[in-house]
Amino acid sequence: MSDQDFRERVLESLSRIEAQARENNARVEKRLDSLDTRVGTLERDVGWIKGKLEGKQEDISKVLSVLTVCTAVGAAIIALIALIT
């Protein structure tokens, strides 16, 4: 095998390796784009769930504050009735 044949074989092998590397890079980029899309969707969904939970928490807070006021008013009325009788 001559020196020239060896160089041609090496260059041929390198070009095949380079082509394979390009294909792998393209595949990885495609997967990363897909992953970015999925993460974006996940962030949106988590934000929606968080909003729902915060809304429910606000509703519960309102109910508890109304219940507290009603309890205080009821206690005052009972105290007045007890004072009068």
PDB file of N, CA and C in Angstrom:
ATOM      1  N   MET A   1       0.848  -1.156   0.000  1.00  0.00           N
ATOM      2  CA  MET A   1       0.000   0.000   0.000  1.00  0.00           C
ATOM      3  C   MET A   1       0.906   1.235   0.000  1.00  0.00           C
ATOM      4  N   SER A   2       0.605   2.102  -0.877  1.00  0.00           N
ATOM      5  CA  SER A   2       1.443   3.298  -0.993  1.00  0.00           C
ATOM      6  C   SER A   2       0.965   4.357  -0.008  1.00  0.00           C
ATOM      7  N   ASP A   3       1.797   5.325   0.134  1.00  0.00           N
ATOM      8  CA  ASP A   3       1.492   6.425   1.036  1.00  0.00           C
ATOM      9  C   ASP A   3       0.247   7.183   0.551  1.00  0.00           C
ATOM     10  N   GLN A   4       0.120   7.316  -0.728  1.00  0.00           N
ATOM     11  CA  GLN A   4      -1.028   8.025  -1.315  1.00  0.00           C
ATOM     12  C   GLN A   4      -2.322   7.247  -1.053  1.00  0.00           C
ATOM     13  N   ASP A   5      -2.297   5.924  -1.187  1.00  0.00           N
ATOM     14  CA  ASP A   5      -3.479   5.099  -0.919  1.00  0.00           C
ATOM     15  C   ASP A   5      -3.908   5.233   0.544  1.00  0.00           C
ATOM     16  N   PHE A   6      -2.926   5.225   1.416  1.00  0.00           N
ATOM     17  CA  PHE A   6      -3.221   5.352   2.841  1.00  0.00           C
ATOM     18  C   PHE A   6      -3.900   6.696   3.139  1.00  0.00           C
ATOM     19  N   ARG A   7      -3.391   7.767   2.573  1.00  0.00           N
ATOM     20  CA  ARG A   7      -3.973   9.093   2.772  1.00  0.00           C
ATOM     21  C   ARG A   7      -5.402   9.148   2.242  1.00  0.00           C
ATOM     22  N   GLU A   8      -5.624   8.551   1.079  1.00  0.00           N
ATOM     23  CA  GLU A   8      -6.980   8.542   0.511  1.00  0.00           C
ATOM     24  C   GLU A   8      -7.946   7.782   1.407  1.00  0.00           C
ATOM     25  N   ARG A   9      -7.495   6.654   1.956  1.00  0.00           N
ATOM     26  CA  ARG A   9      -8.346   5.876   2.854  1.00  0.00           C
ATOM     27  C   ARG A   9      -8.671   6.666   4.126  1.00  0.00           C
ATOM     28  N   VAL A  10      -7.657   7.324   4.661  1.00  0.00           N
ATOM     29  CA  VAL A  10      -7.870   8.119   5.872  1.00  0.00           C
ATOM     30  C   VAL A  10      -8.838   9.257   5.589  1.00  0.00           C
ATOM     31  N   LEU A  11      -8.657   9.953   4.480  1.00  0.00           N
ATOM     32  CA  LEU A  11      -9.560  11.053   4.132  1.00  0.00           C
ATOM     33  C   LEU A  11     -10.983  10.558   3.896  1.00  0.00           C
ATOM     34  N   GLU A  12     -11.093   9.400   3.265  1.00  0.00           N
ATOM     35  CA  GLU A  12     -12.417   8.811   3.028  1.00  0.00           C
ATOM     36  C   GLU A  12     -13.085   8.470   4.355  1.00  0.00           C
ATOM     37  N   SER A  13     -12.332   7.896   5.263  1.00  0.00           N
ATOM     38  CA  SER A  13     -12.877   7.558   6.585  1.00  0.00           C
ATOM     39  C   SER A  13     -13.280   8.815   7.343  1.00  0.00           C
ATOM     40  N   LEU A  14     -12.455   9.829   7.266  1.00  0.00           N
ATOM     41  CA  LEU A  14     -12.776  11.081   7.941  1.00  0.00           C
ATOM     42  C   LEU A  14     -14.039  11.720   7.376  1.00  0.00           C
ATOM     43  N   SER A  15     -14.212  11.658   6.077  1.00  0.00           N
ATOM     44  CA  SER A  15     -15.421  12.248   5.478  1.00  0.00           C
ATOM     45  C   SER A  15     -16.664  11.466   5.899  1.00  0.00           C
ATOM     46  N   ARG A  16     -16.552  10.138   6.022  1.00  0.00           N
ATOM     47  CA  ARG A  16     -17.695   9.343   6.504  1.00  0.00           C
ATOM     48  C   ARG A  16     -18.013   9.688   7.959  1.00  0.00           C
ATOM     49  N   ILE A  17     -16.971   9.839   8.762  1.00  0.00           N
ATOM     50  CA  ILE A  17     -17.175  10.190  10.171  1.00  0.00           C
ATOM     51  C   ILE A  17     -17.817  11.571  10.281  1.00  0.00           C
ATOM     52  N   GLU A  18     -17.382  12.500   9.444  1.00  0.00           N
ATOM     53  CA  GLU A  18     -17.932  13.847   9.452  1.00  0.00           C
ATOM     54  C   GLU A  18     -19.413  13.843   9.051  1.00  0.00           C
ATOM     55  N   ALA A  19     -19.738  13.051   8.043  1.00  0.00           N
ATOM     56  CA  ALA A  19     -21.138  12.962   7.602  1.00  0.00           C
ATOM     57  C   ALA A  19     -22.004  12.379   8.721  1.00  0.00           C
ATOM     58  N   GLN A  20     -21.491  11.360   9.393  1.00  0.00           N
ATOM     59  CA  GLN A  20     -22.235  10.748  10.502  1.00  0.00           C
ATOM     60  C   GLN A  20     -22.406  11.753  11.654  1.00  0.00           C
ATOM     61  N   ALA A  21     -21.364  12.531  11.908  1.00  0.00           N
ATOM     62  CA  ALA A  21     -21.450  13.537  12.968  1.00  0.00           C
ATOM     63  C   ALA A  21     -22.498  14.590  12.633  1.00  0.00           C
ATOM     64  N   ARG A  22     -22.577  14.992  11.369  1.00  0.00           N
ATOM     65  CA  ARG A  22     -23.600  15.964  10.957  1.00  0.00           C
ATOM     66  C   ARG A  22     -25.003  15.398  11.167  1.00  0.00           C
ATOM     67  N   GLU A  23     -25.193  14.143  10.803  1.00  0.00           N
ATOM     68  CA  GLU A  23     -26.501  13.503  10.999  1.00  0.00           C
ATOM     69  C   GLU A  23     -26.853  13.443  12.484  1.00  0.00           C
ATOM     70  N   ASN A  24     -25.870  13.082  13.302  1.00  0.00           N
ATOM     71  CA  ASN A  24     -26.118  13.010  14.743  1.00  0.00           C
ATOM     72  C   ASN A  24     -26.457  14.387  15.311  1.00  0.00           C
ATOM     73  N   ASN A  25     -25.748  15.408  14.853  1.00  0.00           N
ATOM     74  CA  ASN A  25     -26.039  16.772  15.313  1.00  0.00           C
ATOM     75  C   ASN A  25     -27.447  17.188  14.921  1.00  0.00           C
ATOM     76  N   ALA A  26     -27.846  16.859  13.708  1.00  0.00           N
ATOM     77  CA  ALA A  26     -29.193  17.205  13.253  1.00  0.00           C
ATOM     78  C   ALA A  26     -30.245  16.506  14.116  1.00  0.00           C
ATOM     79  N   ARG A  27     -30.002  15.234  14.422  1.00  0.00           N
ATOM     80  CA  ARG A  27     -30.930  14.476  15.264  1.00  0.00           C
ATOM     81  C   ARG A  27     -31.016  15.082  16.668  1.00  0.00           C
ATOM     82  N   VAL A  28     -29.875  15.439  17.217  1.00  0.00           N
ATOM     83  CA  VAL A  28     -29.850  16.017  18.564  1.00  0.00           C
ATOM     84  C   VAL A  28     -30.565  17.367  18.582  1.00  0.00           C
ATOM     85  N   GLU A  29     -30.335  18.187  17.563  1.00  0.00           N
ATOM     86  CA  GLU A  29     -31.006  19.486  17.494  1.00  0.00           C
ATOM     87  C   GLU A  29     -32.518  19.319  17.401  1.00  0.00           C
ATOM     88  N   LYS A  30     -32.955  18.332  16.641  1.00  0.00           N
ATOM     89  CA  LYS A  30     -34.391  18.063  16.515  1.00  0.00           C
ATOM     90  C   LYS A  30     -34.972  17.686  17.878  1.00  0.00           C
ATOM     91  N   ARG A  31     -34.262  16.814  18.593  1.00  0.00           N
ATOM     92  CA  ARG A  31     -34.739  16.397  19.910  1.00  0.00           C
ATOM     93  C   ARG A  31     -34.746  17.556  20.893  1.00  0.00           C
ATOM     94  N   LEU A  32     -33.739  18.421  20.832  1.00  0.00           N
ATOM     95  CA  LEU A  32     -33.700  19.578  21.726  1.00  0.00           C
ATOM     96  C   LEU A  32     -34.845  20.534  21.435  1.00  0.00           C
ATOM     97  N   ASP A  33     -35.155  20.733  20.166  1.00  0.00           N
ATOM     98  CA  ASP A  33     -36.302  21.579  19.813  1.00  0.00           C
ATOM     99  C   ASP A  33     -37.599  20.993  20.353  1.00  0.00           C
ATOM    100  N   SER A  34     -37.738  19.685  20.221  1.00  0.00           N
ATOM    101  CA  SER A  34     -38.916  19.012  20.743  1.00  0.00           C
ATOM    102  C   SER A  34     -38.984  19.152  22.264  1.00  0.00           C
ATOM    103  N   LEU A  35     -37.842  19.018  22.900  1.00  0.00           N
ATOM    104  CA  LEU A  35     -37.784  19.150  24.355  1.00  0.00           C
ATOM    105  C   LEU A  35     -38.138  20.568  24.788  1.00  0.00           C
ATOM    106  N   ASP A  36     -37.664  21.573  24.060  1.00  0.00           N
ATOM    107  CA  ASP A  36     -38.011  22.963  24.368  1.00  0.00           C
ATOM    108  C   ASP A  36     -39.516  23.176  24.275  1.00  0.00           C
ATOM    109  N   THR A  37     -40.123  22.605  23.256  1.00  0.00           N
ATOM    110  CA  THR A  37     -41.572  22.732  23.093  1.00  0.00           C
ATOM    111  C   THR A  37     -42.301  22.080  24.260  1.00  0.00           C
ATOM    112  N   ARG A  38     -41.857  20.905  24.640  1.00  0.00           N
ATOM    113  CA  ARG A  38     -42.505  20.196  25.749  1.00  0.00           C
ATOM    114  C   ARG A  38     -42.337  20.942  27.063  1.00  0.00           C
ATOM    115  N   VAL A  39     -41.164  21.490  27.303  1.00  0.00           N
ATOM    116  CA  VAL A  39     -40.931  22.242  28.536  1.00  0.00           C
ATOM    117  C   VAL A  39     -41.809  23.496  28.552  1.00  0.00           C
ATOM    118  N   GLY A  40     -41.944  24.155  27.409  1.00  0.00           N
ATOM    119  CA  GLY A  40     -42.817  25.325  27.332  1.00  0.00           C
ATOM    120  C   GLY A  40     -44.256  24.970  27.654  1.00  0.00           C
ATOM    121  N   THR A  41     -44.718  23.856  27.124  1.00  0.00           N
ATOM    122  CA  THR A  41     -46.078  23.401  27.406  1.00  0.00           C
ATOM    123  C   THR A  41     -46.233  23.065  28.883  1.00  0.00           C
ATOM    124  N   LEU A  42     -45.230  22.425  29.438  1.00  0.00           N
ATOM    125  CA  LEU A  42     -45.259  22.057  30.850  1.00  0.00           C
ATOM    126  C   LEU A  42     -45.304  23.300  31.734  1.00  0.00           C
ATOM    127  N   GLU A  43     -44.513  24.321  31.402  1.00  0.00           N
ATOM    128  CA  GLU A  43     -44.524  25.564  32.173  1.00  0.00           C
ATOM    129  C   GLU A  43     -45.901  26.219  32.121  1.00  0.00           C
ATOM    130  N   ARG A  44     -46.509  26.212  30.938  1.00  0.00           N
ATOM    131  CA  ARG A  44     -47.836  26.807  30.799  1.00  0.00           C
ATOM    132  C   ARG A  44     -48.861  26.046  31.648  1.00  0.00           C
ATOM    133  N   ASP A  45     -48.797  24.712  31.592  1.00  0.00           N
ATOM    134  CA  ASP A  45     -49.740  23.900  32.361  1.00  0.00           C
ATOM    135  C   ASP A  45     -49.550  24.079  33.862  1.00  0.00           C
ATOM    136  N   VAL A  46     -48.308  24.140  34.300  1.00  0.00           N
ATOM    137  CA  VAL A  46     -48.035  24.340  35.726  1.00  0.00           C
ATOM    138  C   VAL A  46     -48.538  25.708  36.165  1.00  0.00           C
ATOM    139  N   GLY A  47     -48.360  26.715  35.322  1.00  0.00           N
ATOM    140  CA  GLY A  47     -48.878  28.045  35.633  1.00  0.00           C
ATOM    141  C   GLY A  47     -50.390  28.040  35.758  1.00  0.00           C
ATOM    142  N   TRP A  48     -51.060  27.309  34.875  1.00  0.00           N
ATOM    143  CA  TRP A  48     -52.525  27.217  34.921  1.00  0.00           C
ATOM    144  C   TRP A  48     -52.966  26.549  36.220  1.00  0.00           C
ATOM    145  N   ILE A  49     -52.306  25.447  36.582  1.00  0.00           N
ATOM    146  CA  ILE A  49     -52.647  24.727  37.818  1.00  0.00           C
ATOM    147  C   ILE A  49     -52.395  25.619  39.031  1.00  0.00           C
ATOM    148  N   LYS A  50     -51.283  26.330  39.012  1.00  0.00           N
ATOM    149  CA  LYS A  50     -50.960  27.235  40.125  1.00  0.00           C
ATOM    150  C   LYS A  50     -52.032  28.304  40.264  1.00  0.00           C
ATOM    151  N   GLY A  51     -52.481  28.848  39.150  1.00  0.00           N
ATOM    152  CA  GLY A  51     -53.537  29.850  39.182  1.00  0.00           C
ATOM    153  C   GLY A  51     -54.834  29.300  39.756  1.00  0.00           C
ATOM    154  N   LYS A  52     -55.159  28.079  39.347  1.00  0.00           N
ATOM    155  CA  LYS A  52     -56.377  27.440  39.872  1.00  0.00           C
ATOM    156  C   LYS A  52     -56.275  27.259  41.384  1.00  0.00           C
ATOM    157  N   LEU A  53     -55.133  26.775  41.852  1.00  0.00           N
ATOM    158  CA  LEU A  53     -54.961  26.551  43.288  1.00  0.00           C
ATOM    159  C   LEU A  53     -54.990  27.867  44.066  1.00  0.00           C
ATOM    160  N   GLU A  54     -54.380  28.906  43.518  1.00  0.00           N
ATOM    161  CA  GLU A  54     -54.416  30.207  44.186  1.00  0.00           C
ATOM    162  C   GLU A  54     -55.837  30.748  44.242  1.00  0.00           C
ATOM    163  N   GLY A  55     -56.607  30.533  43.177  1.00  0.00           N
ATOM    164  CA  GLY A  55     -58.000  30.959  43.175  1.00  0.00           C
ATOM    165  C   GLY A  55     -58.816  30.243  44.231  1.00  0.00           C
ATOM    166  N   LYS A  56     -58.604  28.939  44.354  1.00  0.00           N
ATOM    167  CA  LYS A  56     -59.323  28.174  45.377  1.00  0.00           C
ATOM    168  C   LYS A  56     -58.915  28.628  46.771  1.00  0.00           C
ATOM    169  N   GLN A  57     -57.617  28.921  46.936  1.00  0.00           N
ATOM    170  CA  GLN A  57     -57.140  29.387  48.232  1.00  0.00           C
ATOM    171  C   GLN A  57     -57.791  30.718  48.594  1.00  0.00           C
ATOM    172  N   GLU A  58     -57.948  31.607  47.615  1.00  0.00           N
ATOM    173  CA  GLU A  58     -58.609  32.887  47.867  1.00  0.00           C
ATOM    174  C   GLU A  58     -60.068  32.673  48.251  1.00  0.00           C
ATOM    175  N   ASP A  59     -60.740  31.738  47.587  1.00  0.00           N
ATOM    176  CA  ASP A  59     -62.139  31.457  47.919  1.00  0.00           C
ATOM    177  C   ASP A  59     -62.253  30.932  49.349  1.00  0.00           C
ATOM    178  N   ILE A  60     -61.370  30.020  49.714  1.00  0.00           N
ATOM    179  CA  ILE A  60     -61.391  29.467  51.070  1.00  0.00           C
ATOM    180  C   ILE A  60     -61.106  30.561  52.088  1.00  0.00           C
ATOM    181  N   SER A  61     -60.186  31.441  51.763  1.00  0.00           N
ATOM    182  CA  SER A  61     -59.854  32.555  52.652  1.00  0.00           C
ATOM    183  C   SER A  61     -61.062  33.460  52.860  1.00  0.00           C
ATOM    184  N   LYS A  62     -61.795  33.733  51.781  1.00  0.00           N
ATOM    185  CA  LYS A  62     -62.997  34.570  51.888  1.00  0.00           C
ATOM    186  C   LYS A  62     -64.042  33.892  52.766  1.00  0.00           C
ATOM    187  N   VAL A  63     -64.239  32.598  52.574  1.00  0.00           N
ATOM    188  CA  VAL A  63     -65.228  31.861  53.363  1.00  0.00           C
ATOM    189  C   VAL A  63     -64.835  31.874  54.832  1.00  0.00           C
ATOM    190  N   LEU A  64     -63.551  31.660  55.104  1.00  0.00           N
ATOM    191  CA  LEU A  64     -63.108  31.657  56.493  1.00  0.00           C
ATOM    192  C   LEU A  64     -63.257  33.023  57.143  1.00  0.00           C
ATOM    193  N   SER A  65     -62.990  34.098  56.407  1.00  0.00           N
ATOM    194  CA  SER A  65     -63.151  35.432  56.988  1.00  0.00           C
ATOM    195  C   SER A  65     -64.627  35.723  57.257  1.00  0.00           C
ATOM    196  N   VAL A  66     -65.528  35.328  56.356  1.00  0.00           N
ATOM    197  CA  VAL A  66     -66.968  35.510  56.578  1.00  0.00           C
ATOM    198  C   VAL A  66     -67.414  34.683  57.773  1.00  0.00           C
ATOM    199  N   LEU A  67     -66.907  33.459  57.879  1.00  0.00           N
ATOM    200  CA  LEU A  67     -67.258  32.586  59.002  1.00  0.00           C
ATOM    201  C   LEU A  67     -66.778  33.193  60.321  1.00  0.00           C
ATOM    202  N   THR A  68     -65.598  33.769  60.317  1.00  0.00           N
ATOM    203  CA  THR A  68     -65.065  34.402  61.523  1.00  0.00           C
ATOM    204  C   THR A  68     -65.920  35.586  61.935  1.00  0.00           C
ATOM    205  N   VAL A  69     -66.320  36.420  60.984  1.00  0.00           N
ATOM    206  CA  VAL A  69     -67.160  37.578  61.287  1.00  0.00           C
ATOM    207  C   VAL A  69     -68.513  37.117  61.818  1.00  0.00           C
ATOM    208  N   CYS A  70     -69.102  36.092  61.188  1.00  0.00           N
ATOM    209  CA  CYS A  70     -70.398  35.574  61.637  1.00  0.00           C
ATOM    210  C   CYS A  70     -70.303  35.012  63.057  1.00  0.00           C
ATOM    211  N   THR A  71     -69.221  34.343  63.350  1.00  0.00           N
ATOM    212  CA  THR A  71     -69.016  33.793  64.686  1.00  0.00           C
ATOM    213  C   THR A  71     -68.900  34.917  65.717  1.00  0.00           C
ATOM    214  N   ALA A  72     -68.174  35.966  65.367  1.00  0.00           N
ATOM    215  CA  ALA A  72     -68.019  37.097  66.285  1.00  0.00           C
ATOM    216  C   ALA A  72     -69.361  37.794  66.524  1.00  0.00           C
ATOM    217  N   VAL A  73     -70.122  37.992  65.450  1.00  0.00           N
ATOM    218  CA  VAL A  73     -71.435  38.634  65.590  1.00  0.00           C
ATOM    219  C   VAL A  73     -72.358  37.748  66.421  1.00  0.00           C
ATOM    220  N   GLY A  74     -72.344  36.458  66.161  1.00  0.00           N
ATOM    221  CA  GLY A  74     -73.173  35.524  66.935  1.00  0.00           C
ATOM    222  C   GLY A  74     -72.798  35.538  68.409  1.00  0.00           C
ATOM    223  N   ALA A  75     -71.499  35.573  68.698  1.00  0.00           N
ATOM    224  CA  ALA A  75     -71.050  35.612  70.090  1.00  0.00           C
ATOM    225  C   ALA A  75     -71.499  36.908  70.753  1.00  0.00           C
ATOM    226  N   ALA A  76     -71.452  38.011  70.022  1.00  0.00           N
ATOM    227  CA  ALA A  76     -71.891  39.285  70.583  1.00  0.00           C
ATOM    228  C   ALA A  76     -73.386  39.269  70.869  1.00  0.00           C
ATOM    229  N   ILE A  77     -74.150  38.688  69.960  1.00  0.00           N
ATOM    230  CA  ILE A  77     -75.607  38.597  70.162  1.00  0.00           C
ATOM    231  C   ILE A  77     -75.925  37.724  71.367  1.00  0.00           C
ATOM    232  N   ILE A  78     -75.236  36.599  71.482  1.00  0.00           N
ATOM    233  CA  ILE A  78     -75.456  35.704  72.626  1.00  0.00           C
ATOM    234  C   ILE A  78     -75.078  36.414  73.923  1.00  0.00           C
ATOM    235  N   ALA A  79     -74.004  37.173  73.889  1.00  0.00           N
ATOM    236  CA  ALA A  79     -73.575  37.916  75.080  1.00  0.00           C
ATOM    237  C   ALA A  79     -74.613  38.962  75.454  1.00  0.00           C
ATOM    238  N   LEU A  80     -75.188  39.669  74.459  1.00  0.00           N
ATOM    239  CA  LEU A  80     -76.214  40.662  74.742  1.00  0.00           C
ATOM    240  C   LEU A  80     -77.475  40.016  75.325  1.00  0.00           C
ATOM    241  N   ILE A  81     -77.856  38.872  74.742  1.00  0.00           N
ATOM    242  CA  ILE A  81     -79.038  38.166  75.249  1.00  0.00           C
ATOM    243  C   ILE A  81     -78.796  37.714  76.683  1.00  0.00           C
ATOM    244  N   ALA A  82     -77.601  37.215  76.958  1.00  0.00           N
ATOM    245  CA  ALA A  82     -77.277  36.772  78.308  1.00  0.00           C
ATOM    246  C   ALA A  82     -77.256  37.969  79.281  1.00  0.00           C
ATOM    247  N   LEU A  83     -76.827  39.116  78.793  1.00  0.00           N
ATOM    248  CA  LEU A  83     -76.753  40.308  79.632  1.00  0.00           C
ATOM    249  C   LEU A  83     -78.155  40.830  79.945  1.00  0.00           C
ATOM    250  N   ILE A  84     -79.041  40.763  78.970  1.00  0.00           N
ATOM    251  CA  ILE A  84     -80.388  41.287  79.145  1.00  0.00           C
ATOM    252  C   ILE A  84     -81.213  40.387  80.080  1.00  0.00           C
ATOM    253  N   THR A  85     -81.041  39.084  79.951  1.00  0.00           N
ATOM    254  CA  THR A  85     -81.834  38.178  80.764  1.00  0.00           C
ATOM    255  C   THR A  85     -81.194  37.857  82.048  1.00  0.00           C
TER     256      THR A  85
END
